[in-house]
Short mmCIF file of C-alpha atoms in Angstrom, two decimals:
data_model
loop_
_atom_site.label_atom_id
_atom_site.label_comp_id
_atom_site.label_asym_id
_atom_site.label_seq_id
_atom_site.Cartn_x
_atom_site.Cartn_y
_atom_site.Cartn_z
CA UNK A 15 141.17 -36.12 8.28
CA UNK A 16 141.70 -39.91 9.51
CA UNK A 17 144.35 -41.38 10.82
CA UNK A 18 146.46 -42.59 8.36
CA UNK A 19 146.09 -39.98 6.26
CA UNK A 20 147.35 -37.32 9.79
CA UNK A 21 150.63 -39.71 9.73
CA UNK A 22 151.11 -39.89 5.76
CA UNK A 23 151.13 -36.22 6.07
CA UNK A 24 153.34 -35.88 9.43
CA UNK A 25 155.21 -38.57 7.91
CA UNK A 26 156.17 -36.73 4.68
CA UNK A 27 156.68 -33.58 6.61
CA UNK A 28 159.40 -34.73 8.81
CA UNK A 29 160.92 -36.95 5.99
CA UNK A 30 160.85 -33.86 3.02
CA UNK A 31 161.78 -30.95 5.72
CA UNK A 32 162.14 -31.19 8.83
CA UNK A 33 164.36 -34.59 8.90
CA UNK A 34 167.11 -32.84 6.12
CA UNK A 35 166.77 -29.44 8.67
CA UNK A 36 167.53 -31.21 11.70
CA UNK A 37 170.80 -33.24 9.75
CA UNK A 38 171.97 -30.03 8.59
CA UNK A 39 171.53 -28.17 11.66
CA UNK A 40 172.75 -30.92 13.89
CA UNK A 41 176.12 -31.25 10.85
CA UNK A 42 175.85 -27.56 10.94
CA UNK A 43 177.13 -27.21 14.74
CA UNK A 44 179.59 -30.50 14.84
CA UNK A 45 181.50 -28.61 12.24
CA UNK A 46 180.89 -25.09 13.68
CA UNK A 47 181.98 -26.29 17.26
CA UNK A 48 185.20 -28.67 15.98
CA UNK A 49 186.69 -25.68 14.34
CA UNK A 50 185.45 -23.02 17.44
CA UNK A 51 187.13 -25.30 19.96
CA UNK A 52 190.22 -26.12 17.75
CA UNK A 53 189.19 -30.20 17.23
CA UNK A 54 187.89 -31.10 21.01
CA UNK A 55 188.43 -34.94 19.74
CA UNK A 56 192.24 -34.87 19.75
CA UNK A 57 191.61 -34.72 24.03
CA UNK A 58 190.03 -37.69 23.63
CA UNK A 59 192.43 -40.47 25.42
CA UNK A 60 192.89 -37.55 28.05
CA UNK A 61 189.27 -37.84 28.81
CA UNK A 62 190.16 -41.28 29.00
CA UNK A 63 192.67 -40.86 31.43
CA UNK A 64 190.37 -38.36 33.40
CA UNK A 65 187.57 -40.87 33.09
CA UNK A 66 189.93 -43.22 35.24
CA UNK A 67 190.87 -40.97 37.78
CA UNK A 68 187.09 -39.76 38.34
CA UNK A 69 186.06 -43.27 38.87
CA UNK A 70 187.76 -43.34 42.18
CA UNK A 71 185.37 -40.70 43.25
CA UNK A 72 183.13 -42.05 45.78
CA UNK A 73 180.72 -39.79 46.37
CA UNK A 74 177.25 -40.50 45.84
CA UNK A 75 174.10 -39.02 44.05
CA UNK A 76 171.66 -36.80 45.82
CA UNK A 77 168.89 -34.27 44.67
CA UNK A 78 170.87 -31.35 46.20
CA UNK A 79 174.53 -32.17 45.89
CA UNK A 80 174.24 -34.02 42.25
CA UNK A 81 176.36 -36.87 40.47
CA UNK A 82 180.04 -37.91 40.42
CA UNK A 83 181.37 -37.54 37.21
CA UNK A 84 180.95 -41.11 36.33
CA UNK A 85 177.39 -41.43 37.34
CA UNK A 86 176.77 -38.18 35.51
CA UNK A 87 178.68 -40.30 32.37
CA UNK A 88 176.75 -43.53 32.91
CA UNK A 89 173.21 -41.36 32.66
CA UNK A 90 174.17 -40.19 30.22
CA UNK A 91 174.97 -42.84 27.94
CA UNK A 92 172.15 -44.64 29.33
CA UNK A 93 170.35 -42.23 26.81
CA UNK A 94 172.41 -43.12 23.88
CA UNK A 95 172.85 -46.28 23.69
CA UNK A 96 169.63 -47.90 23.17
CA UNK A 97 167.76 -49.81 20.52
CA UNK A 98 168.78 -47.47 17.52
CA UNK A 99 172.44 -48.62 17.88
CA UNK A 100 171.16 -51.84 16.94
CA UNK A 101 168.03 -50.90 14.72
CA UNK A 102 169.37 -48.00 13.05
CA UNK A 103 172.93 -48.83 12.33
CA UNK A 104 171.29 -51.97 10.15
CA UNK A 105 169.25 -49.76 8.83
CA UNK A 106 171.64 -47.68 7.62
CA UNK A 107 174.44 -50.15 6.32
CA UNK A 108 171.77 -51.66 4.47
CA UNK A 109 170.27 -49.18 2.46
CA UNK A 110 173.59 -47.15 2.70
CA UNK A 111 175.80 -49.85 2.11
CA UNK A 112 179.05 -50.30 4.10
CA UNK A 113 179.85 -46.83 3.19
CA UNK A 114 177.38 -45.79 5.98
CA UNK A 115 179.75 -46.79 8.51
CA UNK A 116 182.38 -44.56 7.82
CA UNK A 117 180.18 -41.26 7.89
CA UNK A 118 178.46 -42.44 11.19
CA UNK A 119 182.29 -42.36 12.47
CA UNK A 120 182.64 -38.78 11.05
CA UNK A 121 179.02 -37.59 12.52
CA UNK A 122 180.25 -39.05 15.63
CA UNK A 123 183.26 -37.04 15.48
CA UNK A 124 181.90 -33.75 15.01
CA UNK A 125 179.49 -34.33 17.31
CA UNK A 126 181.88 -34.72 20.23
CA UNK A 127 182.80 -31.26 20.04
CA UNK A 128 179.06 -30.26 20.17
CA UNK A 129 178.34 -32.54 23.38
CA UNK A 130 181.46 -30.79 24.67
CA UNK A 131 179.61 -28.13 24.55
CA UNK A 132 176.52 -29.18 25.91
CA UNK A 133 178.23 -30.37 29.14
CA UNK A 134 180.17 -27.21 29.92
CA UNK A 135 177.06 -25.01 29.21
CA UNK A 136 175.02 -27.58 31.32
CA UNK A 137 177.76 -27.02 34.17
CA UNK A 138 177.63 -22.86 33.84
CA UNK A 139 174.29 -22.98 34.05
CA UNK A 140 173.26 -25.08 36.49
CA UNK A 141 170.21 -24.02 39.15
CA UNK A 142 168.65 -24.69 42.45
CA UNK A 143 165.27 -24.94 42.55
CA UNK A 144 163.09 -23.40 45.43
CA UNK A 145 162.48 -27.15 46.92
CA UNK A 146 166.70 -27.50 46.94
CA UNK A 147 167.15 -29.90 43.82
CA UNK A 148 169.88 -29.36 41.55
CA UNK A 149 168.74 -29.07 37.93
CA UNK A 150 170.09 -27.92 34.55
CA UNK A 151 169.86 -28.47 30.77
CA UNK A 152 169.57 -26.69 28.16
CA UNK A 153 166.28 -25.08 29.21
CA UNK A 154 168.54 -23.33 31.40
CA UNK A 155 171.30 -22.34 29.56
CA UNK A 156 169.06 -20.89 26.96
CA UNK A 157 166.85 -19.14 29.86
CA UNK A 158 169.68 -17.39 32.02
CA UNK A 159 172.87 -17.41 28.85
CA UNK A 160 170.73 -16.96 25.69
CA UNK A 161 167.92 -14.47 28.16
CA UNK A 162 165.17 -16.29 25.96
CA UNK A 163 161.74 -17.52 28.50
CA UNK A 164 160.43 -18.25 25.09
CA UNK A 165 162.63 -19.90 23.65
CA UNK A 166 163.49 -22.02 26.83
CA UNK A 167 159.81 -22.67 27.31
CA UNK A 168 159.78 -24.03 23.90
CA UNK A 169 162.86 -26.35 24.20
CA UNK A 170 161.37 -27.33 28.02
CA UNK A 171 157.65 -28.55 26.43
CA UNK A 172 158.90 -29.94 23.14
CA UNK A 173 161.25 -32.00 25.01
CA UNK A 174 158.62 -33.20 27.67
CA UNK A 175 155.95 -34.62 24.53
CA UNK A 176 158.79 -35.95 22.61
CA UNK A 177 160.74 -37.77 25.45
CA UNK A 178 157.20 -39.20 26.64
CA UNK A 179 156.55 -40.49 23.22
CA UNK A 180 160.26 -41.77 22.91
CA UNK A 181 159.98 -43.69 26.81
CA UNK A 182 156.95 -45.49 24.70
CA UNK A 183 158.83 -46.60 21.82
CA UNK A 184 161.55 -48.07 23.90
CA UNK A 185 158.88 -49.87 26.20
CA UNK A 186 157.42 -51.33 23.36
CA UNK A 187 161.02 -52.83 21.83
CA UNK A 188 161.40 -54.53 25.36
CA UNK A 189 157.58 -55.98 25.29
CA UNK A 190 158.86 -56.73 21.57
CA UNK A 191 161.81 -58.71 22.80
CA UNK A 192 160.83 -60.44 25.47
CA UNK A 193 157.38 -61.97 23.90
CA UNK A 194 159.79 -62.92 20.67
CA UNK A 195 161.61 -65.34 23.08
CA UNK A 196 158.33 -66.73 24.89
CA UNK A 197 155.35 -65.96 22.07
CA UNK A 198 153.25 -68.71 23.63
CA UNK A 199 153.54 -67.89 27.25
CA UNK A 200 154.02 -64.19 27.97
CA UNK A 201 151.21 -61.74 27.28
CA UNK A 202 152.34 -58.08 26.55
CA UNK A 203 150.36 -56.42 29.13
CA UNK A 204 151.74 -58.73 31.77
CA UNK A 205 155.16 -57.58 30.30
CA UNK A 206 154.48 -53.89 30.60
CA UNK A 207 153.14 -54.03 34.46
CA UNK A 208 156.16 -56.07 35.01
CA UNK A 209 158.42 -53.43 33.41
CA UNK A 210 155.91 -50.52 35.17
CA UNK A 211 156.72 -52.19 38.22
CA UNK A 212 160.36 -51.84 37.90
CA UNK A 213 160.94 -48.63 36.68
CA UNK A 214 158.90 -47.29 39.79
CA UNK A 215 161.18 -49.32 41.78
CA UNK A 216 164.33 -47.20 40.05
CA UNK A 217 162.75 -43.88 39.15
CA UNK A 218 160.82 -43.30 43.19
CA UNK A 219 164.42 -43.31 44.51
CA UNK A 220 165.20 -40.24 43.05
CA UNK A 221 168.42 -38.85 41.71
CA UNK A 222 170.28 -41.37 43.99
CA UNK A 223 169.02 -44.65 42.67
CA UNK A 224 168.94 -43.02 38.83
CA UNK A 225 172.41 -42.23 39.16
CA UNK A 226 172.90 -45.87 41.11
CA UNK A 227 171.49 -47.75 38.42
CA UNK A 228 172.73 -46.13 35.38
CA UNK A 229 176.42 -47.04 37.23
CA UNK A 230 176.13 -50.48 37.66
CA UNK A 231 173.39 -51.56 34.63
CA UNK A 232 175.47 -49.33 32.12
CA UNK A 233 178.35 -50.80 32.10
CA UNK A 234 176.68 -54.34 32.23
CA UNK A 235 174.81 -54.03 29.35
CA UNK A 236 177.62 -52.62 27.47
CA UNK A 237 179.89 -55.30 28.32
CA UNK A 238 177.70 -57.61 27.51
CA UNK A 239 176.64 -56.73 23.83
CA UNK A 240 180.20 -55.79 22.94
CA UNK A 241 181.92 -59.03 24.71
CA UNK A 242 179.31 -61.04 21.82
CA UNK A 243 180.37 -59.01 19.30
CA UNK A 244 184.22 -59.50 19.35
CA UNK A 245 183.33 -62.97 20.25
CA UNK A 246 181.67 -63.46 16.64
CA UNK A 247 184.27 -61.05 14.99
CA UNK A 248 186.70 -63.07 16.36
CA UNK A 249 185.04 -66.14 14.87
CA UNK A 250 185.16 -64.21 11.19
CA UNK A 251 188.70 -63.10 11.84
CA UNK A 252 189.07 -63.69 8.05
CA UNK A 253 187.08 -61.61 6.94
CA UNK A 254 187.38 -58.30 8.99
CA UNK A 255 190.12 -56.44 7.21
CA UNK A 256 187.99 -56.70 3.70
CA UNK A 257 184.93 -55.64 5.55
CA UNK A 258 186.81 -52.26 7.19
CA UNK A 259 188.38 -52.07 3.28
CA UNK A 260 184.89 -51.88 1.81
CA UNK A 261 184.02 -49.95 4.85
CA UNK A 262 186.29 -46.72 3.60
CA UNK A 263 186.14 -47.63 -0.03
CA UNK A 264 182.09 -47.58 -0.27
CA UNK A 265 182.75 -44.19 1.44
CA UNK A 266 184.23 -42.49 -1.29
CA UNK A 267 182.59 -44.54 -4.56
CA UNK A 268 179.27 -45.28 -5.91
CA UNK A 269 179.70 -48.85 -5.52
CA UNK A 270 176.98 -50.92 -5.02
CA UNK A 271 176.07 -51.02 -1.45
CA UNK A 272 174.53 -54.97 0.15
CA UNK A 273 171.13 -56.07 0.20
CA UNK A 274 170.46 -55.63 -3.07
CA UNK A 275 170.79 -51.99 -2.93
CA UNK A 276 172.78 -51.72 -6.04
CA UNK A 277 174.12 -48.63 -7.16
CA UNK A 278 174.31 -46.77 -4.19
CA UNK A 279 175.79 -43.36 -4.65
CA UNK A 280 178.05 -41.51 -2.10
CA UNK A 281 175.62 -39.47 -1.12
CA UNK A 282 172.89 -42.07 -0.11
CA UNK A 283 175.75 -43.40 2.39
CA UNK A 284 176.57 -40.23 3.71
CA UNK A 285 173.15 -39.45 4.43
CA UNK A 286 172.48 -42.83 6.23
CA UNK A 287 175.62 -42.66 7.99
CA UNK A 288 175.57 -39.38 9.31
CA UNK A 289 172.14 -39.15 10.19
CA UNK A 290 172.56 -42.51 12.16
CA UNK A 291 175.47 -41.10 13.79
CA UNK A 292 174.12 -37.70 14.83
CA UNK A 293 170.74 -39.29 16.20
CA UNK A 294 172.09 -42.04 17.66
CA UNK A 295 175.24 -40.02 19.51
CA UNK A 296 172.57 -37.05 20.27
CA UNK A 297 174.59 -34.53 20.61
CA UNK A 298 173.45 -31.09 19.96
CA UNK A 299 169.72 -32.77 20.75
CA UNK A 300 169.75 -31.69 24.26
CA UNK A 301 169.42 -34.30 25.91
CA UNK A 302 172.96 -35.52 27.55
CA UNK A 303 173.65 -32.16 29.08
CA UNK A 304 170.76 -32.51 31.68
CA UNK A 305 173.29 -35.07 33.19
CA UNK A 306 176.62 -33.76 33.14
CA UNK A 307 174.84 -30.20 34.19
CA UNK A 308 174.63 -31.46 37.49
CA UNK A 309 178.14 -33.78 37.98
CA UNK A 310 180.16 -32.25 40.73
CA UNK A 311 183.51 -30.92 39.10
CA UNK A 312 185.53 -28.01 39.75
CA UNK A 313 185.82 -26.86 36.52
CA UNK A 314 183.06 -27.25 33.33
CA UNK A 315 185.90 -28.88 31.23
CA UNK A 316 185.92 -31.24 33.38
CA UNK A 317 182.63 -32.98 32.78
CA UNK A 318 183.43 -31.56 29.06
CA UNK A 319 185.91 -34.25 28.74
CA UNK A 320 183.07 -36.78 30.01
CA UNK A 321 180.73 -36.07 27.14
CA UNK A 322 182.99 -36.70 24.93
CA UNK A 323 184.25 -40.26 26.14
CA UNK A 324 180.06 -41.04 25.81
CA UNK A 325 180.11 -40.19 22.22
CA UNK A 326 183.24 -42.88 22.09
CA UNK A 327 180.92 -45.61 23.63
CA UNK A 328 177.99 -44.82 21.75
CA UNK A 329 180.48 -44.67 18.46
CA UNK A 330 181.67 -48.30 19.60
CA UNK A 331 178.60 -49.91 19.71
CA UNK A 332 176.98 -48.84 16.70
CA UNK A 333 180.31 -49.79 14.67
CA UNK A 334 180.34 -53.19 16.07
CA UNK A 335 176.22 -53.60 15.17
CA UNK A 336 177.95 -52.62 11.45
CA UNK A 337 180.85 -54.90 11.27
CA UNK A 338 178.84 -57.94 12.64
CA UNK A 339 176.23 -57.50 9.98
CA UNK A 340 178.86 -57.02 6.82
CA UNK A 341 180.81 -60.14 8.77
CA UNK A 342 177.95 -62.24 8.68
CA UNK A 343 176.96 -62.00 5.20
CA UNK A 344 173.05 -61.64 5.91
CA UNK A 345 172.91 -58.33 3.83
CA UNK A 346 174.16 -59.74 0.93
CA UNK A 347 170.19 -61.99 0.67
CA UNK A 348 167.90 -60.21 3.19
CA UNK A 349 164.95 -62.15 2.53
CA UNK A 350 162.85 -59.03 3.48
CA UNK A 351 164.33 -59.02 6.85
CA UNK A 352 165.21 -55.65 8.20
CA UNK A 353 165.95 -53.55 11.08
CA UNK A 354 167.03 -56.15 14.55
CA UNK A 355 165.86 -59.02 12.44
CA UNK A 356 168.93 -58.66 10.54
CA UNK A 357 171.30 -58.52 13.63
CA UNK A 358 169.18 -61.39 15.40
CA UNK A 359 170.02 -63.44 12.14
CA UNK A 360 173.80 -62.27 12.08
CA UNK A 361 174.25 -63.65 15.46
CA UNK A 362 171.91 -66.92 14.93
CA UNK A 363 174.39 -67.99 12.12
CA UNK A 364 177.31 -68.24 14.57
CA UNK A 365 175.67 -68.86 17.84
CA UNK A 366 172.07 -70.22 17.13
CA UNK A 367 169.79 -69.91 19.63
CA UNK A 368 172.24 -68.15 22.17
CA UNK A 369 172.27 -65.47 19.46
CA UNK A 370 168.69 -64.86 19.99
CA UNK A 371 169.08 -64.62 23.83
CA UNK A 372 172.19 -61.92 23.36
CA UNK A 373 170.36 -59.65 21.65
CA UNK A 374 167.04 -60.23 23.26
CA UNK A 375 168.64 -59.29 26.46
CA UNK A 376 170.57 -56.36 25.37
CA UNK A 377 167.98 -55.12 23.55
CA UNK A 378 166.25 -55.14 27.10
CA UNK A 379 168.86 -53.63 28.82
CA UNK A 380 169.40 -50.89 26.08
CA UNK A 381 165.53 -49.88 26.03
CA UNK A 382 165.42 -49.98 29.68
CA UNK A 383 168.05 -47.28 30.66
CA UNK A 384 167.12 -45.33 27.80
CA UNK A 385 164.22 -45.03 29.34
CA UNK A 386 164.91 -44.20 32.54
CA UNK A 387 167.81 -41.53 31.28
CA UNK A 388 165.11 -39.98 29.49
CA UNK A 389 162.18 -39.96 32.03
CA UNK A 390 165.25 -38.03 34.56
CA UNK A 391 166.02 -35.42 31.62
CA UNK A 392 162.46 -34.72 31.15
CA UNK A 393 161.91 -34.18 34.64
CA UNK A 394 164.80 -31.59 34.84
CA UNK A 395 162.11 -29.90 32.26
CA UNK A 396 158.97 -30.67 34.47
CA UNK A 397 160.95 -28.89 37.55
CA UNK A 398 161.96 -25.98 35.26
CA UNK A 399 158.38 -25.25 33.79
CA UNK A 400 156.75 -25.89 37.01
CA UNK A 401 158.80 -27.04 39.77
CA UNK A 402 158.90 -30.34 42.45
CA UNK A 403 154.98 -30.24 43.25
CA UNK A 404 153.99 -32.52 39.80
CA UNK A 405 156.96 -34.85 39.54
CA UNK A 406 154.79 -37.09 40.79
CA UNK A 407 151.82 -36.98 38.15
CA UNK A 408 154.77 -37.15 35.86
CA UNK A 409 155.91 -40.40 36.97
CA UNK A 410 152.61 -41.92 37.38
CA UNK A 411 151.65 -40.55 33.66
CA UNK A 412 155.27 -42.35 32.53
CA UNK A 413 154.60 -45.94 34.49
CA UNK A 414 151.20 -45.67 32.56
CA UNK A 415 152.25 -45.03 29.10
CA UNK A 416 154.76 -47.46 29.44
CA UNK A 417 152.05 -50.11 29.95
CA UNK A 418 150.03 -48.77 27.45
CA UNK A 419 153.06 -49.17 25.14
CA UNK A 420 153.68 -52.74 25.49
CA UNK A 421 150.28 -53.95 23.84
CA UNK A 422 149.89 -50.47 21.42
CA UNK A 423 151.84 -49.52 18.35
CA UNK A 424 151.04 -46.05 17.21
CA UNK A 425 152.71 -44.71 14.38
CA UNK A 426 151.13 -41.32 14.27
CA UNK A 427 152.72 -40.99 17.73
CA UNK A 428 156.36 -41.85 16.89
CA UNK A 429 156.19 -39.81 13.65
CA UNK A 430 155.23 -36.85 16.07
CA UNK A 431 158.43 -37.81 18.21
CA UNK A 432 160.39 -36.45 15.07
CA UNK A 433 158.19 -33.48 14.74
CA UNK A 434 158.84 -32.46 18.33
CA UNK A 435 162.71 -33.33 18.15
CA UNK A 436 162.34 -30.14 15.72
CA UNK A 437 161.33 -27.76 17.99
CA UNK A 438 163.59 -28.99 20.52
CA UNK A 439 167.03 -28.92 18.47
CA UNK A 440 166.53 -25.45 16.98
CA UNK A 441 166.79 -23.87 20.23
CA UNK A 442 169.17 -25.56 21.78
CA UNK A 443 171.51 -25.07 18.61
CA UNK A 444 170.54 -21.33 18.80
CA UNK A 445 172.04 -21.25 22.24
CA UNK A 446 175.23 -23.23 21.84
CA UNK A 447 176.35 -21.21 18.96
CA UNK A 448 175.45 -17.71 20.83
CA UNK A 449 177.11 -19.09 23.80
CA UNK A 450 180.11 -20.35 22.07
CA UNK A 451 182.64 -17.54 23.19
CA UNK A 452 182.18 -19.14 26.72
CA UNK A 453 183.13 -22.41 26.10
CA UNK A 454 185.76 -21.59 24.09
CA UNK A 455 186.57 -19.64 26.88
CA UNK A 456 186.46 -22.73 28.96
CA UNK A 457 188.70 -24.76 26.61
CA UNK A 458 191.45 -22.04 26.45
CA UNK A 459 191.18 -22.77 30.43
CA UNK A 460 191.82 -26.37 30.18
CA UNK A 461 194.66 -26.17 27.52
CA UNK A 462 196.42 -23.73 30.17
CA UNK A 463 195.54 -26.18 33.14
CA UNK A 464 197.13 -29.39 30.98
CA UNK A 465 199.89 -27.30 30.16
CA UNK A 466 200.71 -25.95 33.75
CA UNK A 467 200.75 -30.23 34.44
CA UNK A 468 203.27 -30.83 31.63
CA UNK A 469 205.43 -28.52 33.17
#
C-alpha cells in the first residue's frame, strides 16, 4: 500500500467514523455536563469578575508551586486560539453558510460546562512527581479517579503522537505566513531554525517562562487580531445587523448558504458550526485541563470559573473571523479561494496591504503559542508515562520536527492527528462523565460560597 492510497484510506476513516464519533461524543458531554451542573454558563460574567480579581495575583510560575490563575488561563488559551479560528471558522461559514455561526456559538456553549469540568478534575487530581514538579491532566484524573493505568496510558500516548503532529502543522502555517509576505527573500528552512531557535529560548525556561510568555504574548495577539476586526466592522457598520439577521435566520432554514453553496440545509450548518466550535474551543479534548490542573486556587471552582472565561475568548475570535468574512462580501464570488485566503482577502478589501500584514502576524502569533501550549501539555504526559529524565529528548525531538515542518507538508501525518484525537477523547470523556458526581459536588460548593457573599 503507497502513500496516497494509506491517507485516502485514513482519510475516509476519520471523515465516515471517527470524525461523526468524536462530534457526537464531544456534543454528547456539553449537553450531559450543562444539564449535570445546572447551565455552568449563566456564571459566566462572575468568572469575569473573578478573572479580575485573580489578575492582581502576583505570584509567579514555578515547576513545584505551579501557575496563578491567570497564567494558568493565558496557557490555556494559548492552545485554543490558533490558526483554526481563522482557517476553520471560513471554512465553515462557507460551506455552512452563515448559519454555521450560530451553532459554533451553541457548541461553544455546551462546551463551557465540559471545560468546567476539565479544570476542576485537573485541580482534584493534581500530582507531584518524584523529581518535585507539579503535573496533572487528564492522564491523571483518569489514573487515580477513573482507577484505569490502561486507559490513562492510552489517553497519555495518543496525546503525545497527536500533539507532536499538531506542533508540526502549526509550524508549518507560520513558515506559510511569513514566506507569503517575503516569497523572494526568505527560505523556509531558514524560517523554521529561526522559529527552532525561539521556542528553545521559551520552552528551556521551564514552567516559569511558559507561563511568562503565554501572559504577556496572549493577550497581545488577541488584542491585536480583534482591535482589526472591529476596526473593519466598524468600517461596514451598515451592514452588521443584516449579517447577525442572516446569521440566526440561516440557522433555522435551508436557505442558501454564500459561496455558491446553494441550498444548504440546516443540518449541513449545524454540522460545520458545531464541529468548528467543539474543535476549535477543545473542550472535552483534554487538552486545557493540563493548565488549570496546576493553577494555585483554594478551591477547584475556582480555576472552574477560568475555563470557562477561555471558551468566551476562543468563542470571540472565531465569531469575529465569521462576521468579517459575511461583512466583506468575499463569499458571495470565492474565485476558488478558501480557508485564510478568504480572510486575507476580507481584510485586503478594506485595508490593502496592511490587511495582509494583520493577519500574517496574527497568524504567527496564534501558531506560535499554540505551539508552545501544546508542547507543555504533552510534557505533563511525557512526565506521567515516564517521568523528568526524557523531557529533554522531548524537546530536542519538538525543535526538530518543527524545522522539519517548515519545508514538509505531509498529509498522511495530519490525517493521523485526527485518528489519534480519537483515542484521546474517548477516555477522557469516559472519565468526566464517571467523575461527574464530584464536580457537581464542587459546583453545589461554589453556589453555597456565592451565596454565603450575597448575604
Amino acid at each position: 500500500m503507497n502513500q496516497e492510497t494509506l491517507y485516502a484510506l485514513v482519510r475516509q476513516i476519520n471523515t465516515d467514523y471517527l470524525g461523526p464519533v468524536l462530534v457526537f461524543a464531544l456534543l454528547g458531554a456539553g449537553a450531559f455536563f450543562t444539564i449535570r451542573l445546572h447551565f455552568v454558563p449563566q456564571y459566566f460574567w462572575r468568572a469575569i469578575k473573578a478573572m479580575f480579581a485573580a489578575s492582581h495575583d502576583k505570584s509567579r510560575a514555578t515547576d513545584s508551586g505551579g501557575m496563578s490563575p491567570i497564567q494558568a488561563l493565558s496557557t490555556a488559551v494559548a492552545s485554543q486560539v490558533g490558526t483554526g479560528n481563522i482557517v476553520g471558522v471560513a471554512m465553515a461559514v462557507m460551506m455552512g453558510g452563515p448559519g454555521a455561526l450560530f451553532w459554533l456559538w451553541m457548541g461553544a456553549l455546551l462546551g463551557m460546562s465540559t471545560n468546567f469540568a476539565e479544570a476542576v478534575l485537573g485541580i482534584a487530581y493534581k500530582r507531584h512527581t518524584a523529581d518535585g514538579h507539579l503535573v496533572g491532566g487528564p492522564a491523571f484524573y483518569i489514573r487515580y479517579g477513573l482507577g484505569s493505568r490502561v486507559l490513562a496510558a492510552v489517553f497519555a500516548v495518543c496525546f503525545i503522537l497527536a500533539v507532536v503532529i499538531g506542533i508540526m502543522v502549526q509550524a508549518n502555517s507560520i513558515s506559510t505566513a511569513v514566506t507569503t509576505l517575503f516569497p523572494d527573500s526568505i527560505n523556509p528552512i531558514w524560517m523554521g531554525v529561526a522559529l527552532a531557535v525561539l521556542l528553545a529560548f521559551v520552552l528551556v525556561g521551564g514552567i516559569g517562562r511558559i507561563a511568562s510568555f503565554a501572559e504577556r504574548v496572549v493577550p497581545l495577539m488577541a488584542g491585536l487580531f480583534l482591535t482589526g476586526s472591529l476596526i473593519f466592522i466598524a468600517m461596514h457598520l451598515s451592514r452588521l445587523i443584516p449579517a447577525l439577521t442572516s446569521i440566526v435566520s440561516c440557522a433555522f432554514t435551508a436557505k442558501a448558504g454564500v459561496g455558491g453553496a446553494a441550498g444548504i440545509a440546516v443540518m449541513t450548518a449545524m454540522r460545520y458550526g458545531v464541529s468548528r466550535g467543539l474543535f476549535s474551543n477543545e473542550a472535552g479534548l483534554g487538552t486545557t485541563p493540563h493548565a488549570h490542573a496546576i493553577a494555585k486556587v483554594k478551591h477547584p471552582y475556582e480555576q472552574g470559573m477560568m475555563a470557562i472565561i477561555s471558551i468566551g475568548v476562543d468563542v470571540l475570535v472565531c465569531t469575529f473571523t465569521g462576521l468579517v468574512l459575511l461583512l466583506s462580501g468575499v463569499l458571495d464570488d470565492p474565485q476558488g479561494r478558501v480557508g485564510i485566503q478568504l480572510v486575507q482577502s476580507a481584510f485586503d478589501s478594506s485595508f490593502g496591504a496592511a490587511g495582509t500584514w494583520l493577519i500574517a502576524v496574527s497568524l504567527f502569533f496564534f501558531a506560535l503559542t499554540t505551539i508552545v501550549g501544546w508542547y507543555f501539555f504533552a510534557a505533563q504526559n511525557v512526565r506521567y508515562l515516564w517521568g523528568e529524565r526524557p523531557i529533554r529528548a522531548y524537546r530536542l525531538v519538538v525543535l526538530a520536527l518543527v524545522v522539519v515542518a517548515s519545508v514538509v507538508e505531509v498529509p498522511l501525518i495530519w490525517e493521523l492527528c485526527d485518528t489519534f484525537n480519537f483515542f484521546v477523547v474517548l477516555p477522557n470523556i469516559i472519565a468526566l462523565v464517571w467523575l461527574s458526581p464530584k464536580v457537581a459536588a464542587e459546583v453545589k460548593r461554589m453556589r453555597a460560597a456565592y451565596s454565603k457573599r450575597r448575604q
